[in-house]
């Protein structure tokens, strides 16, 4: 039997009785069993657990009062705690860790009736742009398995792009949802900071991290966000008094919207194909009655350095808990307390994590704190103020999602391109605003291109409105890789 691909279509098929959730799970597990070894999308799977969830969904039924995602398979990134699966953050440090509770977003998925299929691969502790820092194995881009699917949510991206599952959760600290979404032709959202609970998510940098949806279409993205967005008293950064009407403007015209196009994100450090895709998107919005104007955000050129100082400093602090004593990996050859600390962390963490921790520690030690961390925090405030002032005059910001399309595995970007990739992605994390990457064609090599829209905090609905208008007038989201 041929099954639909989007969550919206699957939901309709379940309601019409064309198939059951148990049949869906069997179908997707057949795909996983056939392709996961080559793609490396999933780390932890449990077919019997997934089938039991699907059976319960079928027993609940699909009438009007059924839960929002009843019977729909969803994957979860491996730095989000689950009782039913290991949660390792793709690290030797947590190789055998099973949580005693579910993260809030996992509980919300379960309450919405979703079937948790398994845990997806990632860069270790979400540190990396290519999914190659995973302790277990890298994920591969299904559009070209010699290329990276991006990071750190590369496993989630691969799983959805390869149609091993219709949707997944990722985390975004500095573009880690949007960059892999762009590399694999998906729709990926970094929500407003505080909109989605971080309780039960393993922290990289707490003032940057957000959990968000990765899907095939804009409507699916809004649907999944509706399932996981809510106030959570367990998360001190969780926002209250929010209107959860994310899909309310989908289908509306973009006529009258004002869109800013920062010139700092359109330099020669962005590939020609991607710049052209952004220009064509700007032309499309103008044709639809929106205003698109070039603007300047001068502080945007400092974003990559701000990210390294601030996020790595926070990471250094958050990873102190992994000490070989309370939980996680403990070195077997340690002879005293000091060796427990030193050897456990040396052996348990990978090179990328150790490098970022050392750089972060250097920026927050007392002798350097004022010159580095405090100064970067002040510049961050200036950046926040300038972007928020810009968004008083404009409804949206249009930009590339990445500076280049998916590189080859093992390939290193030029410094200027790497910085620009950080600049276009991290701005949303530094400021705390929502940002959505969505498909915008392919480059000359046939690899997907992603562009993104950003808006004021809690204005996801306008982003979805504009992205959906673009999506419905282009045939990009329906394009799939050949496995």
Short mmCIF file of N, CA and C in Angstrom, two decimals, residues 151-224:
data_model
loop_
_atom_site.label_atom_id
_atom_site.label_comp_id
_atom_site.label_asym_id
_atom_site.label_seq_id
_atom_site.Cartn_x
_atom_site.Cartn_y
_atom_site.Cartn_z
N UNK A 151 24.01 19.76 11.19
CA UNK A 151 24.02 19.46 12.61
C UNK A 151 23.48 20.64 13.41
N UNK A 152 23.20 20.44 14.67
CA UNK A 152 23.42 19.16 15.33
C UNK A 152 22.26 18.18 15.17
N UNK A 153 21.11 18.67 14.63
CA UNK A 153 19.93 17.82 14.49
C UNK A 153 19.94 17.04 13.18
N UNK A 154 21.10 16.53 12.80
CA UNK A 154 21.24 15.85 11.53
C UNK A 154 20.45 14.56 11.43
N UNK A 155 20.36 13.82 12.52
CA UNK A 155 19.59 12.58 12.50
C UNK A 155 18.11 12.82 12.28
N UNK A 156 17.57 13.84 12.95
CA UNK A 156 16.16 14.19 12.76
C UNK A 156 15.91 14.61 11.32
N UNK A 157 16.82 15.40 10.77
CA UNK A 157 16.68 15.85 9.38
C UNK A 157 16.70 14.67 8.42
N UNK A 158 17.67 13.78 8.60
CA UNK A 158 17.77 12.61 7.72
C UNK A 158 16.53 11.75 7.81
N UNK A 159 16.04 11.53 9.03
CA UNK A 159 14.88 10.65 9.22
C UNK A 159 13.66 11.18 8.49
N UNK A 160 13.42 12.49 8.57
CA UNK A 160 12.24 13.06 7.92
C UNK A 160 12.45 13.17 6.41
N UNK A 161 13.63 13.65 5.99
CA UNK A 161 13.89 13.83 4.56
C UNK A 161 13.83 12.50 3.81
N UNK A 162 14.29 11.43 4.45
CA UNK A 162 14.29 10.11 3.81
C UNK A 162 12.95 9.39 3.95
N UNK A 163 11.98 10.06 4.55
CA UNK A 163 10.64 9.50 4.76
C UNK A 163 10.68 8.25 5.65
N UNK A 164 11.59 8.25 6.62
CA UNK A 164 11.61 7.18 7.62
C UNK A 164 10.62 7.48 8.73
N UNK A 165 10.14 8.71 8.77
CA UNK A 165 9.17 9.19 9.75
C UNK A 165 8.65 10.52 9.20
N UNK A 166 7.40 10.89 9.46
CA UNK A 166 6.87 12.12 8.85
C UNK A 166 7.27 13.41 9.54
N UNK A 167 7.76 13.33 10.78
CA UNK A 167 8.13 14.54 11.50
C UNK A 167 9.06 14.18 12.65
N UNK A 168 9.80 15.17 13.14
CA UNK A 168 10.74 14.93 14.23
C UNK A 168 10.94 16.21 15.02
N UNK A 169 11.42 16.05 16.26
CA UNK A 169 11.84 17.18 17.06
C UNK A 169 13.36 17.31 16.98
N UNK A 170 13.82 18.54 16.90
CA UNK A 170 15.24 18.84 16.99
C UNK A 170 15.45 19.89 18.06
N UNK A 171 16.69 20.29 18.24
CA UNK A 171 17.00 21.43 19.12
C UNK A 171 17.86 22.40 18.34
N UNK A 172 17.71 23.70 18.66
CA UNK A 172 18.37 24.75 17.91
C UNK A 172 19.06 25.69 18.89
N UNK A 173 20.40 25.61 18.94
CA UNK A 173 21.21 26.50 19.78
C UNK A 173 21.84 27.60 18.94
N UNK A 174 22.24 27.24 17.72
CA UNK A 174 22.81 28.23 16.81
C UNK A 174 22.51 27.86 15.37
N UNK A 175 21.26 27.47 15.13
CA UNK A 175 20.86 27.06 13.79
C UNK A 175 20.72 25.57 13.63
N UNK A 176 20.74 24.81 14.72
CA UNK A 176 20.82 23.35 14.64
C UNK A 176 19.55 22.65 14.21
N UNK A 177 18.45 23.38 14.05
CA UNK A 177 17.27 22.87 13.36
C UNK A 177 17.25 23.38 11.93
N UNK A 178 17.51 24.68 11.78
CA UNK A 178 17.34 25.32 10.47
C UNK A 178 18.41 24.94 9.46
N UNK A 179 19.65 24.78 9.90
CA UNK A 179 20.70 24.40 8.96
C UNK A 179 20.48 23.00 8.40
N UNK A 180 20.23 21.97 9.23
CA UNK A 180 19.94 20.66 8.65
C UNK A 180 18.65 20.63 7.84
N UNK A 181 17.66 21.44 8.23
CA UNK A 181 16.44 21.52 7.42
C UNK A 181 16.77 22.05 6.03
N UNK A 182 17.63 23.08 5.97
CA UNK A 182 18.03 23.64 4.68
C UNK A 182 18.82 22.64 3.85
N UNK A 183 19.69 21.89 4.49
CA UNK A 183 20.52 20.92 3.78
C UNK A 183 19.72 19.74 3.22
N UNK A 184 18.52 19.49 3.77
CA UNK A 184 17.78 18.27 3.40
C UNK A 184 16.38 18.56 2.86
N UNK A 185 16.08 19.84 2.54
CA UNK A 185 14.80 20.21 1.91
C UNK A 185 13.61 20.09 2.85
N UNK A 186 13.80 20.48 4.11
CA UNK A 186 12.73 20.40 5.10
C UNK A 186 12.32 21.79 5.58
N UNK A 187 11.22 21.80 6.34
CA UNK A 187 10.78 22.99 7.05
C UNK A 187 11.17 22.82 8.51
N UNK A 188 11.97 23.75 9.04
CA UNK A 188 12.44 23.64 10.42
C UNK A 188 12.30 24.96 11.15
N UNK A 189 11.73 24.91 12.35
CA UNK A 189 11.47 26.13 13.13
C UNK A 189 12.28 26.18 14.41
N UNK A 190 12.96 27.30 14.63
CA UNK A 190 13.42 27.67 15.97
C UNK A 190 12.36 28.59 16.56
N UNK A 191 11.61 28.11 17.55
CA UNK A 191 10.53 28.94 18.10
C UNK A 191 11.06 30.12 18.91
N UNK A 192 10.16 31.03 19.23
CA UNK A 192 10.46 32.10 20.18
C UNK A 192 11.03 31.50 21.45
N UNK A 193 12.07 32.13 22.00
CA UNK A 193 12.68 31.63 23.23
C UNK A 193 11.63 31.62 24.35
N UNK A 194 11.42 30.45 24.95
CA UNK A 194 10.46 30.31 26.02
C UNK A 194 9.10 29.81 25.60
N UNK A 195 8.86 29.69 24.29
CA UNK A 195 7.56 29.21 23.81
C UNK A 195 7.40 27.71 24.03
N UNK A 196 8.46 26.95 23.85
CA UNK A 196 8.45 25.50 24.03
C UNK A 196 9.33 25.16 25.23
N UNK A 197 8.82 24.34 26.11
CA UNK A 197 9.55 24.01 27.33
C UNK A 197 10.88 23.32 27.03
N UNK A 198 11.91 23.73 27.76
CA UNK A 198 13.22 23.08 27.65
C UNK A 198 13.43 22.07 28.78
N UNK A 199 12.44 21.88 29.63
CA UNK A 199 12.60 20.96 30.75
C UNK A 199 12.72 19.52 30.23
N UNK A 200 13.83 18.90 30.57
CA UNK A 200 14.10 17.55 30.06
C UNK A 200 14.92 17.54 28.79
N UNK A 201 15.33 18.71 28.34
CA UNK A 201 16.28 18.78 27.22
C UNK A 201 17.68 18.96 27.78
N UNK A 202 18.64 18.20 27.29
CA UNK A 202 20.01 18.30 27.78
C UNK A 202 20.62 19.59 27.25
N UNK A 203 21.07 20.42 28.15
CA UNK A 203 21.46 21.77 27.79
C UNK A 203 22.83 21.83 27.14
N UNK A 204 22.94 22.67 26.11
CA UNK A 204 24.22 23.09 25.54
C UNK A 204 24.50 24.51 26.06
N UNK A 205 23.64 25.45 25.70
CA UNK A 205 23.77 26.83 26.16
C UNK A 205 22.36 27.34 26.46
N UNK A 206 22.05 27.48 27.73
CA UNK A 206 20.66 27.66 28.16
C UNK A 206 19.98 28.90 27.62
N UNK A 207 20.72 29.97 27.40
CA UNK A 207 20.07 31.18 26.90
C UNK A 207 19.90 31.17 25.38
N UNK A 208 20.36 30.09 24.73
CA UNK A 208 20.25 29.95 23.28
C UNK A 208 19.30 28.81 22.89
N UNK A 209 19.29 27.72 23.66
CA UNK A 209 18.62 26.48 23.27
C UNK A 209 17.11 26.63 23.11
N UNK A 210 16.58 26.00 22.07
CA UNK A 210 15.14 25.82 21.93
C UNK A 210 14.86 24.52 21.21
N UNK A 211 13.81 23.82 21.65
CA UNK A 211 13.32 22.63 20.98
C UNK A 211 12.30 23.06 19.94
N UNK A 212 12.33 22.41 18.75
CA UNK A 212 11.40 22.81 17.71
C UNK A 212 11.11 21.70 16.72
N UNK A 213 10.11 21.94 15.84
CA UNK A 213 9.65 20.91 14.90
C UNK A 213 10.39 20.92 13.57
N UNK A 214 10.57 19.73 13.00
CA UNK A 214 11.14 19.53 11.67
C UNK A 214 10.16 18.67 10.88
N UNK A 215 9.69 19.22 9.75
CA UNK A 215 8.60 18.59 9.01
C UNK A 215 8.81 18.74 7.50
N UNK A 216 7.89 18.15 6.74
CA UNK A 216 7.95 18.23 5.29
C UNK A 216 7.30 19.50 4.76
N UNK A 217 6.32 20.04 5.47
CA UNK A 217 5.58 21.20 4.98
C UNK A 217 5.38 22.23 6.10
N UNK A 218 4.98 23.43 5.69
CA UNK A 218 4.72 24.50 6.65
C UNK A 218 3.52 24.16 7.54
N UNK A 219 2.45 23.64 6.95
CA UNK A 219 1.26 23.29 7.75
C UNK A 219 1.59 22.22 8.77
N UNK A 220 2.38 21.22 8.38
CA UNK A 220 2.79 20.19 9.34
C UNK A 220 3.59 20.81 10.48
N UNK A 221 4.44 21.78 10.15
CA UNK A 221 5.27 22.41 11.18
C UNK A 221 4.40 23.11 12.20
N UNK A 222 3.41 23.85 11.74
CA UNK A 222 2.50 24.53 12.66
C UNK A 222 1.72 23.52 13.50
N UNK A 223 1.33 22.41 12.90
CA UNK A 223 0.58 21.37 13.61
C UNK A 223 1.41 20.78 14.75
N UNK A 224 2.67 20.47 14.47
CA UNK A 224 3.54 19.89 15.49
C UNK A 224 3.86 20.92 16.58
#
